[in-house]
Short mmCIF file of C-alpha atoms and ligand atoms in Angstrom, two decimals:
data_model
loop_
_atom_site.label_atom_id
_atom_site.label_comp_id
_atom_site.label_asym_id
_atom_site.label_seq_id
_atom_site.Cartn_x
_atom_site.Cartn_y
_atom_site.Cartn_z
CA MET Q 21 -27.14 36.88 8.41
CA ASN Q 22 -28.57 35.60 5.10
CA LEU Q 23 -26.67 32.39 4.40
CA GLY Q 24 -28.11 31.61 0.99
CA PRO Q 25 -30.16 28.57 0.05
CA ARG Q 26 -27.45 25.92 0.14
CA SER Q 27 -26.26 26.67 3.66
CA ARG Q 28 -27.44 25.94 7.15
CA ALA Q 29 -26.21 26.89 10.59
CA LEU Q 30 -25.02 23.87 12.59
CA ARG Q 31 -24.23 26.05 15.52
CA ALA Q 32 -25.40 29.54 16.39
CA GLY Q 33 -23.10 31.56 18.66
CA ASP Q 34 -21.29 34.85 19.03
CA LEU Q 35 -18.85 35.83 16.33
CA GLY Q 36 -15.27 35.42 17.48
CA PRO Q 37 -12.82 38.35 17.21
CA GLY Q 38 -10.58 36.58 14.65
CA PRO Q 39 -10.67 35.59 10.97
CA VAL Q 40 -13.25 33.58 9.08
CA LEU Q 41 -12.14 29.98 8.45
CA TYR Q 42 -13.30 27.78 5.62
CA TRP Q 43 -12.81 24.11 6.47
CA MET Q 44 -12.20 22.45 3.13
CA SER Q 45 -12.74 18.71 3.14
CA ARG Q 46 -14.76 17.35 0.30
CA ASP Q 47 -14.82 20.25 -2.13
CA GLN Q 48 -11.15 20.66 -2.90
CA ARG Q 49 -11.36 23.54 -5.37
CA VAL Q 50 -11.27 27.32 -5.45
CA ALA Q 51 -13.55 27.91 -8.46
CA ASP Q 52 -17.32 27.49 -8.14
CA ASN Q 53 -17.10 26.59 -4.47
CA TRP Q 54 -20.19 27.89 -2.66
CA ALA Q 55 -18.73 27.16 0.78
CA LEU Q 56 -15.58 29.14 0.08
CA ALA Q 57 -17.60 31.92 -1.57
CA LEU Q 58 -19.83 32.19 1.50
CA ALA Q 59 -16.78 32.25 3.77
CA GLN Q 60 -15.31 35.12 1.77
CA ARG Q 61 -18.58 37.03 1.80
CA LEU Q 62 -18.74 36.75 5.59
CA ALA Q 63 -15.12 37.83 5.91
CA LEU Q 64 -15.74 40.86 3.66
CA ASP Q 65 -18.88 41.84 5.57
CA LEU Q 66 -16.94 41.63 8.84
CA ASN Q 67 -13.69 43.19 7.52
CA ARG Q 68 -11.76 40.07 8.56
CA PRO Q 69 -8.97 37.94 7.08
CA LEU Q 70 -9.90 34.59 5.59
CA ALA Q 71 -8.01 31.28 5.65
CA VAL Q 72 -8.74 27.82 4.33
CA VAL Q 73 -7.99 24.93 6.72
CA PHE Q 74 -7.52 21.34 5.58
CA GLY Q 75 -7.24 18.54 8.14
CA LEU Q 76 -5.14 15.80 6.58
CA SER Q 77 -6.21 12.51 8.08
CA PRO Q 78 -3.22 10.08 8.26
CA GLY Q 79 -5.52 7.33 6.96
CA PHE Q 80 -9.10 7.52 5.72
CA LEU Q 81 -11.49 4.60 5.21
CA GLY Q 82 -9.06 2.24 3.51
CA ALA Q 83 -7.60 4.85 1.15
CA THR Q 84 -4.13 4.04 -0.18
CA TRP Q 85 -1.30 6.09 -1.65
CA ARG Q 86 -3.20 6.08 -4.97
CA GLN Q 87 -6.01 8.27 -3.66
CA TYR Q 88 -3.84 10.36 -1.34
CA ALA Q 89 -1.36 11.16 -4.13
CA PHE Q 90 -4.23 12.35 -6.30
CA MET Q 91 -5.68 14.43 -3.48
CA LEU Q 92 -2.38 16.02 -2.39
CA GLN Q 93 -1.50 17.00 -5.95
CA GLY Q 94 -4.91 18.64 -6.33
CA LEU Q 95 -4.41 20.49 -3.05
CA ARG Q 96 -1.12 21.92 -4.32
CA GLU Q 97 -3.11 23.64 -7.04
CA VAL Q 98 -5.61 24.86 -4.44
CA GLU Q 99 -2.72 26.36 -2.46
CA ALA Q 100 -1.36 28.21 -5.49
CA ARG Q 101 -4.76 29.55 -6.52
CA LEU Q 102 -5.53 30.74 -2.98
CA ARG Q 103 -2.13 32.36 -2.63
CA ALA Q 104 -2.82 34.45 -5.74
CA LEU Q 105 -5.92 35.75 -3.93
CA GLY Q 106 -4.10 36.49 -0.66
CA ILE Q 107 -5.80 33.62 1.18
CA PRO Q 108 -3.56 31.15 3.06
CA LEU Q 109 -4.10 27.39 2.99
CA LEU Q 110 -3.32 25.83 6.37
CA VAL Q 111 -2.84 22.06 6.21
CA HIS Q 112 -2.32 20.06 9.39
CA LEU Q 113 -1.91 16.33 9.81
CA GLY Q 114 -4.38 14.76 12.25
CA ASP Q 115 -8.01 13.97 12.82
CA PRO Q 116 -9.70 16.68 10.70
CA GLY Q 117 -12.30 17.47 13.38
CA GLU Q 118 -9.55 17.98 15.96
CA VAL Q 119 -7.43 20.01 13.52
CA VAL Q 120 -10.26 22.40 12.69
CA ALA Q 121 -11.42 22.73 16.29
CA ALA Q 122 -7.83 23.55 17.33
CA CYS Q 123 -7.44 26.15 14.54
CA GLY Q 124 -10.80 27.70 15.41
CA GLN Q 125 -9.72 28.06 19.03
CA GLU Q 126 -6.17 29.23 18.32
CA TYR Q 127 -7.27 31.97 15.89
CA GLN Q 128 -10.49 32.81 17.79
CA ALA Q 129 -12.35 32.38 14.53
CA ALA Q 130 -15.25 34.71 13.78
CA ALA Q 131 -17.04 31.76 12.20
CA VAL Q 132 -16.23 28.43 10.56
CA VAL Q 133 -17.78 27.47 7.22
CA MET Q 134 -17.55 23.84 6.10
CA ASP Q 135 -18.60 21.74 3.17
CA PHE Q 136 -20.96 18.78 3.34
CA SER Q 137 -20.52 15.00 3.38
CA PRO Q 138 -23.20 12.41 4.13
CA LEU Q 139 -20.70 9.79 5.34
CA ARG Q 140 -20.42 8.72 8.98
CA LEU Q 141 -16.78 9.55 9.63
CA PRO Q 142 -16.79 13.11 8.18
CA ARG Q 143 -20.03 13.66 10.12
CA ALA Q 144 -18.23 12.62 13.30
CA TRP Q 145 -15.45 15.14 12.49
CA LYS Q 146 -18.12 17.78 12.09
CA GLU Q 147 -19.63 16.96 15.48
CA THR Q 148 -16.23 17.47 17.12
CA VAL Q 149 -15.99 20.95 15.57
CA VAL Q 150 -19.52 21.92 16.55
CA ARG Q 151 -18.99 20.64 20.10
CA ARG Q 152 -15.65 22.31 20.66
CA LEU Q 153 -16.21 25.79 19.19
CA ARG Q 154 -18.32 28.63 20.53
CA CYS Q 155 -18.50 30.62 17.27
CA PRO Q 156 -21.11 30.06 14.52
CA VAL Q 157 -20.48 26.96 12.42
CA LEU Q 158 -22.09 26.90 8.98
CA GLU Q 159 -22.46 24.00 6.58
CA VAL Q 160 -22.75 24.48 2.83
CA ASP Q 161 -23.57 21.70 0.37
CA ALA Q 162 -21.09 22.60 -2.35
CA HIS Q 163 -21.05 19.05 -3.71
CA ASN Q 164 -24.56 18.46 -4.98
CA LEU Q 165 -26.69 20.19 -7.57
CA VAL Q 166 -29.51 20.45 -5.04
CA PRO Q 167 -28.46 20.51 -1.35
CA CYS Q 168 -28.94 16.99 -0.05
CA TRP Q 169 -31.18 17.93 2.86
CA LEU Q 170 -33.44 20.00 0.60
CA ALA Q 171 -33.63 17.54 -2.32
CA SER Q 172 -35.71 15.29 -0.11
CA PRO Q 173 -36.44 15.12 3.62
CA LYS Q 174 -36.28 11.30 3.69
CA ALA Q 175 -34.59 8.18 2.31
CA GLU Q 176 -35.93 7.60 -1.18
CA PHE Q 177 -36.96 4.15 -2.42
CA ALA Q 178 -35.55 4.53 -5.89
CA ALA Q 179 -34.22 6.91 -8.48
CA ARG Q 180 -37.76 7.24 -9.81
CA THR Q 181 -39.03 8.70 -6.52
CA LEU Q 182 -36.22 11.28 -6.24
CA ARG Q 183 -36.09 12.22 -9.95
CA PRO Q 184 -39.15 14.55 -10.04
CA LYS Q 185 -38.17 16.19 -6.76
CA LEU Q 186 -34.69 16.98 -8.07
CA TRP Q 187 -35.83 18.31 -11.43
CA ARG Q 188 -38.44 20.53 -9.73
CA LYS Q 189 -35.74 22.12 -7.57
CA ILE Q 190 -32.98 22.33 -10.17
CA PRO Q 191 -34.00 25.83 -11.40
CA ASP Q 192 -33.75 27.23 -7.86
CA PHE Q 193 -30.10 26.22 -7.52
CA ASP Q 194 -28.58 26.60 -10.96
CA ALA Q 195 -26.54 29.76 -10.29
CA LEU Q 196 -22.80 29.39 -9.83
CA PRO Q 197 -21.30 31.35 -6.91
CA PRO Q 198 -19.53 34.65 -7.58
CA ALA Q 199 -15.82 34.35 -8.36
CA LEU Q 200 -13.58 35.09 -5.38
CA ILE Q 201 -11.84 38.45 -5.27
CA PRO Q 202 -8.30 39.11 -3.98
CA HIS Q 203 -8.93 39.22 -0.25
CA PRO Q 204 -8.44 42.77 1.02
CA PHE Q 205 -7.88 41.89 4.71
CA PRO Q 206 -4.47 40.20 4.93
CA TRP Q 207 -3.65 37.30 7.21
CA PRO Q 208 -1.74 38.80 10.16
CA LYS Q 209 1.33 36.56 9.82
CA VAL Q 210 3.39 35.38 6.88
CA VAL Q 211 2.32 31.80 6.15
CA PRO Q 212 5.15 29.61 4.77
CA PRO Q 213 4.33 27.37 1.80
CA VAL Q 214 2.79 24.03 2.77
CA ASP Q 215 5.46 21.35 3.22
CA TRP Q 216 3.75 18.68 1.12
CA GLU Q 217 6.61 16.19 1.37
CA ALA Q 218 6.60 16.30 5.18
CA LEU Q 219 2.82 15.84 5.21
CA ALA Q 220 3.02 12.91 2.79
CA SER Q 221 5.65 11.20 4.90
CA GLY Q 222 3.33 11.41 7.93
CA LEU Q 223 0.61 9.36 6.24
CA ALA Q 224 -0.07 5.81 7.41
CA VAL Q 225 -1.36 4.44 4.11
CA ASP Q 226 -0.53 1.43 1.94
CA ARG Q 227 2.00 2.69 -0.59
CA GLY Q 228 1.83 -0.57 -2.54
CA VAL Q 229 -1.16 0.75 -4.48
CA ALA Q 230 0.50 3.15 -6.89
CA ALA Q 231 -0.75 6.52 -8.12
CA VAL Q 232 -2.49 6.38 -11.51
CA THR Q 233 -1.09 7.99 -14.63
CA TRP Q 234 -4.17 8.22 -16.88
CA CYS Q 235 -5.84 10.93 -14.82
CA SER Q 236 -4.09 14.11 -13.68
CA PRO Q 237 -5.52 15.68 -10.53
CA GLY Q 238 -6.70 19.21 -9.90
CA GLU Q 239 -9.10 21.89 -11.04
CA SER Q 240 -7.42 22.64 -14.37
CA ALA Q 241 -7.18 18.95 -15.30
CA ALA Q 242 -10.84 18.48 -14.33
CA GLN Q 243 -11.90 21.28 -16.69
CA ALA Q 244 -9.75 19.77 -19.46
CA ALA Q 245 -11.37 16.35 -18.88
CA LEU Q 246 -14.80 17.96 -19.13
CA ASP Q 247 -13.85 19.68 -22.41
CA ARG Q 248 -12.56 16.38 -23.79
CA PHE Q 249 -15.74 14.58 -22.83
CA LEU Q 250 -17.95 17.25 -24.42
CA GLN Q 251 -16.11 16.80 -27.69
CA HIS Q 252 -15.33 13.10 -27.85
CA GLY Q 253 -17.70 11.28 -25.47
CA LEU Q 254 -20.99 13.12 -24.99
CA PRO Q 255 -22.11 13.11 -28.65
CA PHE Q 256 -22.09 9.27 -28.60
CA TYR Q 257 -23.10 8.81 -24.98
CA ALA Q 258 -26.68 7.55 -25.46
CA ALA Q 259 -25.74 4.83 -27.89
CA LYS Q 260 -22.39 3.78 -26.47
CA ARG Q 261 -22.36 4.45 -22.72
CA ASN Q 262 -22.65 0.75 -21.82
CA ASP Q 263 -20.00 -0.32 -24.32
CA ALA Q 264 -16.87 -1.00 -22.28
CA ASN Q 265 -14.72 -0.67 -25.40
CA ALA Q 266 -16.10 2.57 -26.79
CA GLY Q 267 -14.37 5.02 -24.44
CA VAL Q 268 -17.28 7.48 -24.32
CA GLN Q 269 -17.48 7.64 -20.53
CA SER Q 270 -16.90 11.02 -18.94
CA ARG Q 271 -14.14 9.83 -16.56
CA LEU Q 272 -15.13 12.77 -14.38
CA SER Q 273 -15.95 10.76 -11.27
CA PRO Q 274 -12.52 11.13 -9.55
CA TYR Q 275 -12.79 14.91 -10.05
CA LEU Q 276 -16.33 14.98 -8.74
CA HIS Q 277 -15.34 12.78 -5.81
CA PHE Q 278 -12.53 15.09 -4.68
CA GLY Q 279 -14.54 18.18 -5.55
CA HIS Q 280 -12.05 19.32 -8.22
CA ILE Q 281 -15.00 20.38 -10.35
CA ALA Q 282 -18.46 21.60 -9.37
CA PRO Q 283 -21.36 19.48 -10.63
CA TRP Q 284 -23.11 22.65 -11.75
CA ARG Q 285 -20.13 23.51 -14.01
CA VAL Q 286 -20.57 20.08 -15.62
CA PHE Q 287 -24.35 20.44 -15.80
CA HIS Q 288 -24.23 23.80 -17.59
CA ALA Q 289 -21.58 22.61 -20.05
CA VAL Q 290 -23.63 19.55 -20.97
CA TRP Q 291 -26.95 21.38 -21.04
CA HIS Q 292 -25.62 24.03 -23.44
CA SER Q 293 -23.61 21.66 -25.63
CA GLU Q 294 -24.52 20.83 -29.20
CA ALA Q 295 -24.67 17.07 -28.49
CA PRO Q 296 -27.82 15.14 -29.46
CA PRO Q 297 -30.58 15.62 -26.84
CA VAL Q 298 -30.77 11.86 -26.13
CA SER Q 299 -27.12 11.86 -25.14
CA LYS Q 300 -27.49 14.94 -22.96
CA GLU Q 301 -30.50 13.35 -21.26
CA ALA Q 302 -28.66 10.07 -20.65
CA PHE Q 303 -25.68 11.83 -19.10
CA LEU Q 304 -27.77 14.22 -17.00
CA GLU Q 305 -29.68 11.23 -15.61
CA GLU Q 306 -26.33 10.02 -14.22
CA LEU Q 307 -25.17 13.44 -13.01
CA VAL Q 308 -28.45 14.63 -11.55
CA VAL Q 309 -30.40 11.58 -10.45
CA ARG Q 310 -28.04 8.63 -9.95
CA ARG Q 311 -25.37 10.68 -8.24
CA GLU Q 312 -27.76 12.47 -5.90
CA VAL Q 313 -29.88 9.44 -5.04
CA ALA Q 314 -26.61 7.91 -3.77
CA GLU Q 315 -26.06 10.96 -1.53
CA ASN Q 316 -29.64 10.62 -0.31
CA PHE Q 317 -29.01 6.93 0.50
CA CYS Q 318 -25.94 7.62 2.64
CA PHE Q 319 -27.36 10.74 4.28
CA TYR Q 320 -30.59 9.14 5.49
CA ASN Q 321 -29.41 5.56 5.97
CA PRO Q 322 -26.67 5.31 8.62
CA GLN Q 323 -26.22 1.63 7.68
CA TYR Q 324 -25.33 2.39 4.08
CA ASP Q 325 -22.44 -0.10 4.15
CA GLU Q 326 -24.17 -2.94 6.01
CA VAL Q 327 -26.68 -5.64 5.06
CA ALA Q 328 -29.00 -4.11 7.67
CA GLY Q 329 -29.14 -1.04 5.37
CA PHE Q 330 -30.73 -3.03 2.51
CA PRO Q 331 -34.49 -2.78 1.99
CA ALA Q 332 -36.52 -5.28 4.08
CA TRP Q 333 -37.57 -7.36 1.03
CA ALA Q 334 -33.94 -7.80 -0.02
CA GLN Q 335 -32.76 -8.72 3.48
CA ARG Q 336 -35.53 -11.35 3.65
CA THR Q 337 -34.82 -12.92 0.27
CA LEU Q 338 -31.04 -12.95 0.82
CA HIS Q 339 -31.62 -14.60 4.16
CA ASP Q 340 -33.90 -17.24 2.60
CA HIS Q 341 -31.15 -18.09 0.09
CA ARG Q 342 -28.28 -17.84 2.54
CA HIS Q 343 -27.53 -21.56 2.40
CA ASP Q 344 -27.96 -22.06 -1.34
CA PRO Q 345 -24.94 -23.96 -2.64
CA ARG Q 346 -22.27 -21.80 -4.33
CA ARG Q 347 -20.76 -23.47 -7.39
CA GLU Q 348 -17.53 -21.53 -7.01
CA GLN Q 349 -16.12 -19.86 -3.93
CA TYR Q 350 -13.07 -17.63 -3.67
CA ARG Q 351 -10.99 -16.21 -0.87
CA LEU Q 352 -10.45 -12.47 -0.69
CA GLU Q 353 -6.81 -12.89 -1.85
CA GLU Q 354 -7.98 -14.73 -4.97
CA LEU Q 355 -10.46 -11.98 -5.73
CA ASP Q 356 -7.85 -9.30 -5.08
CA ALA Q 357 -5.50 -11.06 -7.50
CA GLY Q 358 -8.23 -11.43 -10.15
CA ALA Q 359 -7.62 -15.18 -10.12
CA THR Q 360 -11.11 -16.62 -10.58
CA ALA Q 361 -12.37 -18.91 -13.32
CA ASP Q 362 -14.15 -15.97 -14.97
CA PRO Q 363 -11.91 -14.10 -17.46
CA LEU Q 364 -14.30 -11.13 -17.69
CA TRP Q 365 -14.36 -10.61 -13.93
CA ASN Q 366 -10.59 -11.05 -13.74
CA ALA Q 367 -10.07 -8.43 -16.44
CA ALA Q 368 -12.33 -6.01 -14.57
CA GLN Q 369 -10.41 -6.60 -11.34
CA HIS Q 370 -7.05 -6.21 -13.11
CA GLN Q 371 -8.18 -2.93 -14.63
CA LEU Q 372 -9.33 -1.78 -11.19
CA VAL Q 373 -5.99 -2.69 -9.61
CA ARG Q 374 -3.89 -1.12 -12.36
CA GLU Q 375 -5.94 1.93 -13.31
CA GLY Q 376 -8.25 2.59 -10.35
CA THR Q 377 -11.30 2.58 -12.57
CA MET Q 378 -13.55 0.37 -14.67
CA PRO Q 379 -16.33 1.08 -17.17
CA GLY Q 380 -19.78 1.63 -15.64
CA TYR Q 381 -21.46 -1.48 -16.99
CA VAL Q 382 -18.51 -3.70 -16.06
CA ARG Q 383 -18.68 -2.25 -12.56
CA MET Q 384 -22.16 -3.74 -12.19
CA TYR Q 385 -21.05 -7.15 -13.47
CA TRP Q 386 -18.06 -7.03 -11.11
CA GLY Q 387 -20.27 -6.11 -8.13
CA LYS Q 388 -22.86 -8.81 -8.77
CA ARG Q 389 -20.38 -11.71 -8.57
CA PHE Q 390 -19.48 -11.23 -4.89
CA LEU Q 391 -22.82 -12.62 -3.77
CA GLU Q 392 -22.27 -15.82 -5.76
CA TRP Q 393 -18.67 -16.34 -4.70
CA LEU Q 394 -18.63 -15.56 -0.99
CA PRO Q 395 -20.35 -17.61 1.71
CA SER Q 396 -22.78 -14.91 2.88
CA PRO Q 397 -24.22 -11.52 1.86
CA GLU Q 398 -22.34 -9.91 4.74
CA GLU Q 399 -18.99 -11.21 3.48
CA ALA Q 400 -19.90 -10.33 -0.09
CA LEU Q 401 -20.67 -6.72 0.87
CA ALA Q 402 -17.54 -6.33 2.98
CA ALA Q 403 -15.28 -7.74 0.24
CA ALA Q 404 -16.78 -5.57 -2.51
CA ILE Q 405 -16.42 -2.41 -0.41
CA LEU Q 406 -12.88 -3.31 0.61
CA LEU Q 407 -11.65 -3.84 -2.97
CA ASN Q 408 -13.56 -0.83 -4.26
CA ASP Q 409 -12.15 1.49 -1.61
CA ARG Q 410 -8.64 0.13 -1.90
CA TYR Q 411 -8.23 0.53 -5.65
CA GLN Q 412 -10.91 2.76 -7.10
CA LEU Q 413 -9.70 6.32 -7.47
CA ASP Q 414 -13.14 7.48 -6.37
CA GLY Q 415 -13.61 4.88 -3.60
CA ARG Q 416 -15.27 5.91 -0.33
CA ASP Q 417 -17.85 7.84 -2.28
CA PRO Q 418 -21.62 7.65 -1.69
CA ASN Q 419 -21.83 6.54 -5.33
CA GLY Q 420 -19.66 3.52 -4.55
CA TYR Q 421 -21.64 2.52 -1.47
CA ALA Q 422 -24.95 2.92 -3.32
CA ASN Q 423 -23.74 0.99 -6.39
CA ILE Q 424 -22.50 -1.91 -4.30
CA ALA Q 425 -25.68 -1.91 -2.22
CA TRP Q 426 -27.65 -1.98 -5.50
CA CYS Q 427 -25.61 -4.94 -6.76
CA ILE Q 428 -25.80 -7.02 -3.61
CA GLY Q 429 -28.79 -5.72 -1.70
CA GLY Q 430 -31.38 -4.46 -4.19
CA VAL Q 431 -31.07 -0.86 -2.97
CA HIS Q 432 -33.02 1.51 -5.25
CA ASP Q 433 -34.21 -1.54 -7.20
CA ARG Q 434 -37.28 -3.75 -7.07
CA PRO Q 435 -37.70 -7.52 -6.64
CA TRP Q 436 -37.13 -9.62 -9.81
CA PHE Q 437 -37.75 -13.26 -10.66
CA PRO Q 438 -36.29 -15.58 -8.01
CA ARG Q 439 -32.90 -17.13 -8.69
CA PRO Q 440 -30.57 -19.27 -6.58
CA ILE Q 441 -28.42 -17.27 -4.12
CA PHE Q 442 -29.79 -13.90 -5.33
CA GLY Q 443 -33.39 -14.68 -4.40
CA THR Q 444 -35.37 -11.83 -5.89
CA VAL Q 445 -32.39 -9.44 -6.00
CA ARG Q 446 -31.68 -8.74 -9.68
CA SER Q 447 -28.90 -10.87 -11.10
CA LEU Q 448 -26.70 -9.80 -13.98
CA GLY Q 449 -24.73 -12.35 -15.92
CA ARG Q 450 -22.27 -12.38 -18.78
CA SER Q 451 -25.06 -12.41 -21.34
CA GLY Q 452 -26.07 -8.94 -20.09
CA CYS Q 453 -22.55 -7.75 -20.90
CA TRP Q 454 -22.57 -9.39 -24.33
CA ALA Q 455 -25.76 -7.47 -25.11
CA HIS Q 456 -23.81 -4.22 -24.71
CA PHE Q 457 -20.23 -4.88 -25.75
CA ASP Q 458 -17.75 -7.32 -27.18
CA VAL Q 459 -16.55 -9.13 -24.07
CA VAL Q 460 -13.64 -10.81 -25.85
CA GLU Q 461 -12.35 -7.46 -27.03
CA TYR Q 462 -12.56 -6.02 -23.51
CA VAL Q 463 -10.66 -8.98 -22.00
CA ARG Q 464 -8.07 -8.78 -24.81
CA ARG Q 465 -7.47 -5.07 -24.17
CA ILE Q 466 -6.95 -5.59 -20.44
CA ASP Q 467 -5.35 -9.04 -20.18
CA GLY Q 468 -4.11 -9.90 -23.66
CA GLU Q 469 -4.77 -12.50 -26.30
CA GLU Q 470 -4.41 -15.63 -24.19
CA ALA Q 471 -6.96 -14.49 -21.60
CA ALA Q 472 -9.31 -13.52 -24.43
CA THR Q 473 -9.29 -17.06 -25.76
CA GLN Q 474 -10.60 -18.27 -22.36
CA VAL Q 475 -13.78 -16.18 -22.60
CA PRO Q 476 -16.77 -18.53 -22.89
CA ARG Q 477 -18.66 -18.33 -26.17
CA PRO Q 478 -21.36 -15.65 -26.23
CA PRO Q 479 -24.92 -16.76 -25.60
CA ARG Q 480 -26.96 -18.10 -28.51
CA ALA Q 481 -28.46 -14.80 -29.69
CA ARG Q 482 -24.99 -13.39 -30.34
CA ARG Q 483 -23.59 -16.39 -32.25
CA PRO Q 484 -23.07 -15.86 -35.94
CA LEU Q 485 -25.85 -17.38 -38.01
CA PRO Q 486 -24.92 -20.72 -39.66
CA GLN Q 487 -23.80 -20.39 -43.26
CA THR Q 488 -26.44 -21.45 -45.77
CA SER Q 489 -25.38 -22.64 -49.12
N1 FO1 E 4 -11.01 14.77 3.47
C1 FO1 E 4 -10.42 15.41 4.48
O1 FO1 E 4 -10.96 16.39 4.99
N2 FO1 E 4 -9.21 14.99 4.94
C2 FO1 E 4 -8.57 13.93 4.45
O2 FO1 E 4 -7.49 13.60 4.89
C3 FO1 E 4 -9.20 13.21 3.39
C4 FO1 E 4 -8.61 12.08 2.81
C5 FO1 E 4 -9.25 11.39 1.77
C6 FO1 E 4 -8.67 10.27 1.18
C7 FO1 E 4 -9.32 9.59 0.19
C8 FO1 E 4 -10.56 10.04 -0.25
O3 FO1 E 4 -11.20 9.37 -1.22
C9 FO1 E 4 -11.14 11.17 0.29
C10 FO1 E 4 -10.50 11.87 1.31
N3 FO1 E 4 -11.06 13.03 1.89
C11 FO1 E 4 -10.44 13.68 2.91
C12 FO1 E 4 -12.25 13.64 1.29
C13 FO1 E 4 -13.59 13.51 1.93
O4 FO1 E 4 -13.66 13.50 3.29
C14 FO1 E 4 -14.46 12.45 1.34
O5 FO1 E 4 -14.30 12.39 -0.04
C15 FO1 E 4 -15.90 12.67 1.61
O6 FO1 E 4 -16.19 12.82 2.93
C16 FO1 E 4 -16.78 11.62 1.00
O7 FO1 E 4 -18.05 11.98 1.21
#
């Protein structure tokens, strides 16, 4: 069986007598989904029905109603699109590994095809499936431009070490999968529509964190967001991407996180756009290198969310500065409430809580403060991950873990000049923000005029020159 270059067999075994199952988890789309396309090809070759199974975990790594609402709405669109192709979507509440293993056994699946995640918990689900089933189990990386295990065989030190490897392999993987066809081998039983309300009521998540309104979920909305970005953001991306007030960011990360759009769809659209080459380059650096170095980090470093996962130099320097006095310290509740003495940080936190997002550059400033304000690197890391995963629409993503580990633990970075608390981990202060955007304007937009008046004056270089007469 030729599986194609982005697939690998996790389990050999004899084909079962039943249908082919695609276990959808991370790539929640019908279009441009290599895992689903491979599952259909197998089913066609074997003259078998095909179904998509989704295991709905009642709670997942600190996710709240905000992220679940987004995901469930996107899955409704998946259900409708699959139905039009004669492919049922089976959604069951429970541990996804258990759900898929049970479906595989009940239907005597010919084979199970799954998508790929580098995170510990989804990998544990996968192990359950591989352990419990006797049929072939195939994994397809439908989430990365270059399959994670082929991009590099090891943990990379930095973006610069992965960059050439990725760009060398990009031409081998740039084809999109064939569109699905209406499935000619019908599912033996009538499958009732998914009862989304019943599923939602079975979730054990914090409903106090509301769904967002600025970003509609699903494949169609993802494509519309891409079209918007190509027109209104990409042309100005090189010059304005770090300007928190410019609004040129792609805002595609929730769609990429839930797999509502394939990264290759985004890549091709950007590559072939009429935008200035510098802007295309700047965006592709994010899409190709930064995104996939984060996958590499989580895939090869099982301690991606612990201080022990930081590079040795960073662990040493953070340890040496462990007892440096902190000028300000805050409790988690104060951070959660955005009630610090820093109006810029508070605005960032308020935007995170209200909108589930924050501009890229602000995200770095936000992440860097935890080290200064909490008693230890361990507490800083835990607090940053907790708030990120609770509010960010794309929390629990390798990108989030890698960004926070970069902020606090020098991951994918190099040592800088020594500073209190940070040691040689790079620090980033307000002056860095002022160099890229009008901080007062940002705070005014998020928290209003009064908060804006509290913003400390910009550093000397930004002050208006004295009037000469
Ligand atoms: N994937 C699933 O297979 N089942 C779930 O119930 C589920 C919930 C979920 C909630 C929030 C979120 O951000 C992602 C969620 N995912 C779920 C998707 C997926 O497992 C993860 O995005 C990846 O594993 C991250 O690598």
